[in-house]
Coordinates of C-alpha atoms in Angstrom, one line a residue:
Chain A
A1 CA -0.4 0.0 0.2
Q2 CA 1.5 3.7 -0.8
K3 CA 2.3 5.2 2.5
I4 CA 2.8 8.8 0.7
T5 CA 0.7 10.0 -1.8
Q6 CA 1.3 12.7 -4.1
T7 CA -2.2 12.5 -7.4
Q8 CA -0.6 16.2 -8.6
P9 CA 2.1 15.2 -11.4
G10 CA 2.8 17.9 -12.0
M11 CA 1.7 22.2 -11.2
F12 CA 1.3 25.4 -12.9
V13 CA 1.8 29.4 -10.6
Q14 CA 2.3 32.4 -12.0
E15 CA 5.0 34.3 -10.2
K16 CA 4.1 36.0 -6.9
E17 CA 1.1 34.1 -6.6
A18 CA 0.6 31.9 -3.4
V19 CA 0.6 27.3 -4.7
T20 CA 0.2 24.4 -2.8
L21 CA 1.2 21.2 -3.3
D22 CA -0.6 17.9 -1.8
C23 CA 0.1 15.2 0.1
T24 CA -1.6 12.5 1.9
Y25 CA 0.1 9.6 4.1
D26 CA -1.1 6.5 5.7
T27 CA 0.2 5.3 9.0
S28 CA -1.2 4.1 11.8
D29 CA 1.6 4.7 14.3
P30 CA 0.9 8.1 16.4
S31 CA 4.4 9.2 15.8
Y32 CA 5.7 10.3 12.5
G33 CA 7.7 13.2 10.8
L34 CA 6.7 14.4 7.5
F35 CA 9.5 16.5 5.2
W36 CA 9.1 18.5 1.9
Y37 CA 11.9 18.5 -0.2
K38 CA 12.5 20.4 -3.2
Q39 CA 15.0 19.0 -5.9
P40 CA 15.9 21.4 -8.8
S41 CA 17.0 20.3 -12.6
S42 CA 21.2 19.8 -11.0
G43 CA 19.4 16.4 -9.3
E44 CA 20.1 17.9 -5.3
M45 CA 17.4 17.6 -2.4
I46 CA 16.9 20.4 -1.0
F47 CA 14.6 19.9 2.6
L48 CA 12.4 22.5 2.8
I49 CA 10.5 22.3 6.3
Y50 CA 9.3 19.1 9.2
Q51 CA 6.1 18.4 10.4
G52 CA 6.2 15.9 13.8
S53 CA 2.9 14.1 14.4
Y54 CA 2.5 15.5 18.0
D55 CA 3.7 19.7 17.1
Q56 CA 0.7 21.8 17.6
Q57 CA 1.5 24.3 15.3
N58 CA 1.7 23.7 11.8
A59 CA 5.5 24.1 10.6
T60 CA 6.7 27.4 8.6
E61 CA 9.9 28.4 7.1
G62 CA 10.2 31.9 5.3
R63 CA 8.1 31.3 2.5
Y64 CA 7.1 28.3 2.7
S65 CA 4.5 26.9 4.6
L66 CA 2.6 23.0 6.1
N67 CA -0.6 22.7 6.4
F68 CA -1.4 19.9 8.8
Q69 CA -4.6 18.6 9.0
K70 CA -3.6 15.2 11.5
A71 CA -7.8 13.9 10.7
R72 CA -6.9 14.0 7.3
K73 CA -3.8 12.9 7.3
S74 CA -2.7 15.7 5.3
A75 CA 0.7 17.5 4.8
N76 CA 0.3 20.0 2.0
L77 CA 2.8 22.3 1.5
V78 CA 2.2 25.8 0.6
I79 CA 4.5 28.4 -1.3
S80 CA 4.0 31.8 -1.3
A81 CA 5.1 34.4 -3.0
S82 CA 5.6 32.2 -5.7
Q83 CA 9.6 33.3 -7.7
L84 CA 10.8 31.2 -10.9
G85 CA 13.0 30.1 -8.9
D86 CA 10.8 27.4 -7.4
S87 CA 10.3 25.9 -10.6
A88 CA 11.7 22.6 -9.2
M89 CA 10.5 18.6 -8.5
Y90 CA 8.8 18.9 -5.1
F91 CA 9.2 15.5 -3.1
C92 CA 6.8 14.8 0.1
A93 CA 9.1 12.1 3.1
M94 CA 7.6 10.1 5.9
R95 CA 9.3 9.1 8.9
E96 CA 8.1 6.3 10.8
P97 CA 7.7 5.7 14.0
F98 CA 9.1 9.1 15.2
S99 CA 11.4 7.4 18.2
S100 CA 14.7 8.8 20.0
G101 CA 18.0 7.3 18.7
S102 CA 16.5 5.4 16.9
A103 CA 17.5 6.6 13.1
R104 CA 14.9 5.6 10.0
Q105 CA 14.3 6.0 6.5
L106 CA 11.8 8.2 4.7
T107 CA 8.9 6.7 1.8
F108 CA 9.3 9.3 -0.5
G109 CA 5.7 10.3 -2.5
S110 CA 5.8 10.2 -6.3
G111 CA 6.9 14.6 -6.4
T112 CA 5.3 17.2 -8.0
Q113 CA 7.2 19.3 -10.8
L114 CA 6.1 22.5 -9.5
T115 CA 6.9 25.3 -13.0
V116 CA 6.8 29.2 -11.9
L117 CA 5.5 31.3 -14.9
P118 CA 6.8 34.7 -15.6
Chain B
G1 CA 21.8 23.3 7.9
A2 CA 24.2 19.9 7.7
V3 CA 26.4 19.4 4.8
V4 CA 26.7 15.9 2.9
S5 CA 29.0 15.9 0.6
Q6 CA 29.3 13.1 -2.3
H7 CA 31.9 12.1 -5.1
P8 CA 32.2 12.1 -7.8
S9 CA 29.1 13.8 -9.5
R10 CA 29.3 12.7 -12.7
V11 CA 31.1 9.2 -13.6
I12 CA 31.1 7.7 -16.8
C13 CA 32.9 4.4 -16.7
K14 CA 32.9 0.7 -19.4
S15 CA 31.1 -1.8 -18.7
G16 CA 32.4 -4.2 -16.6
T17 CA 34.5 -1.7 -13.9
S18 CA 33.8 -1.1 -10.5
V19 CA 32.4 2.7 -9.5
K20 CA 33.0 3.6 -6.3
I21 CA 31.0 7.0 -4.0
E22 CA 32.1 8.8 -1.6
C23 CA 29.3 9.9 1.2
R24 CA 30.7 12.2 3.2
S25 CA 28.5 14.6 7.0
L26 CA 31.2 18.0 6.5
D27 CA 30.0 18.9 10.1
F28 CA 28.1 16.3 11.7
Q29 CA 28.6 12.4 12.6
A30 CA 26.4 10.3 11.3
T31 CA 26.2 6.9 12.4
T32 CA 23.1 5.9 9.7
M33 CA 24.1 7.0 6.2
F34 CA 21.0 6.2 3.4
W35 CA 21.6 5.5 -0.3
Y36 CA 18.7 5.7 -2.4
R37 CA 18.5 5.6 -6.9
Q38 CA 16.5 7.7 -8.7
F39 CA 15.8 7.0 -12.6
P40 CA 14.6 9.9 -14.9
K41 CA 11.4 12.0 -13.3
Q42 CA 11.2 8.8 -11.0
S43 CA 11.2 9.1 -7.6
L44 CA 13.4 8.2 -4.5
M45 CA 14.2 4.9 -3.8
L46 CA 15.9 3.5 -0.7
M47 CA 18.2 1.1 -1.6
A48 CA 20.9 0.0 1.5
T49 CA 21.2 1.3 5.1
S50 CA 25.0 2.2 6.0
N51 CA 25.7 1.3 9.1
E52 CA 28.6 2.8 10.8
G53 CA 30.7 -0.5 12.0
S54 CA 28.4 -2.8 10.9
K55 CA 26.5 -4.4 8.3
A56 CA 24.3 -2.5 5.8
T57 CA 20.7 -3.0 5.2
Y58 CA 19.4 -3.6 2.0
E59 CA 16.1 -3.1 0.5
Q60 CA 14.1 -6.2 -0.6
G61 CA 15.3 -7.2 -4.5
V62 CA 19.5 -5.1 -3.8
E63 CA 22.0 -7.5 -5.0
K64 CA 24.0 -7.0 -1.2
D65 CA 27.0 -8.1 -3.9
K66 CA 26.3 -5.7 -6.6
F67 CA 26.0 -2.7 -4.5
L68 CA 28.7 -2.9 -1.8
I69 CA 28.5 -0.6 1.7
N70 CA 31.2 0.9 3.9
H71 CA 30.8 2.5 6.6
A72 CA 34.1 2.6 8.3
S73 CA 34.0 6.1 10.0
L74 CA 31.4 8.8 11.2
T75 CA 32.1 10.7 8.3
L76 CA 31.9 8.7 5.5
S77 CA 30.1 5.7 4.0
T78 CA 30.8 4.8 0.0
L79 CA 29.3 2.5 -2.4
T80 CA 30.7 0.0 -4.8
V81 CA 29.0 -0.8 -7.6
T82 CA 30.6 -3.8 -8.8
S83 CA 31.2 -4.6 -12.9
A84 CA 28.5 -2.0 -14.1
H85 CA 26.3 -3.3 -16.4
P86 CA 24.6 -0.4 -18.8
E87 CA 21.4 -0.8 -16.8
D88 CA 23.2 0.6 -13.8
S89 CA 23.5 3.8 -14.7
S90 CA 21.4 6.1 -12.4
F91 CA 21.6 8.7 -10.4
Y92 CA 22.9 7.9 -7.2
I93 CA 21.9 10.0 -3.5
C94 CA 23.1 9.9 -0.4
S95 CA 21.8 11.0 2.8
A96 CA 22.3 10.4 6.5
N97 CA 20.8 12.0 9.9
S98 CA 21.1 15.0 11.5
V99 CA 19.7 15.8 15.0
S100 CA 18.4 19.0 15.8
G101 CA 17.3 19.8 19.8
Q102 CA 16.1 23.2 20.6
G103 CA 12.7 21.4 23.0
S104 CA 11.5 19.2 20.0
Y105 CA 14.0 15.9 19.4
Q106 CA 13.4 16.1 16.0
E107 CA 16.2 14.3 12.8
T108 CA 16.2 16.1 9.7
Q109 CA 17.5 13.3 6.7
Y110 CA 20.4 16.0 4.4
F111 CA 21.0 14.6 0.9
G112 CA 24.2 14.2 -0.4
P113 CA 24.1 16.6 -4.4
G114 CA 24.0 12.8 -5.8
T115 CA 26.1 11.4 -8.5
R116 CA 24.8 10.7 -11.6
L117 CA 26.4 7.4 -12.9
L118 CA 26.4 6.2 -17.0
V119 CA 28.0 2.8 -17.6
L120 CA 28.5 2.5 -21.1

């Protein structure tokens, strides 16, 4: 069963507009972490934002915010004021369980290719 | 954030040769590193978990003898593609966990820049 689902293979947004990239996940564990990474054409994976399952507030990092809806098991990434440099592939990932001292692997979604239009 | 380096960034080799890829955590120690493989337009697929001082844990379907992993120190893991063939051509990327504190325990995986392997 797919644990991380990104239903938007491609998205377009006008420069300076906001865009939401969808991510839903499936887990039965109450402890987990959710991540978003950006992968430009150069291939490097750039960490953007993290949300822990027990975090009370939605995570924010500059122009990135995570719309975390635990009951719906969704963790959508919101990019505000899009810039041309935001054009890239975006991956949602989950790590479970979230336990101290345990280095756990990430499970990635299929990704969303975002194109920012001038 | 934490920095992970990977070397080489690109390699072209002949079929049948072996290729070694290095992954280093530059400003933190990593007891565990991960090796991924990515085909064009696809997501990252975990190949193996590299544990310092012990054997790597391979994902199902990944040949241990084909992809040799050594994690000799807390800052270095190597992946050797043995007897490479054209079907091994891919983008290989490593990552390592870095822990941040400040009231909430968080492991974040930081990735190296990746290695593009082309086997002729």
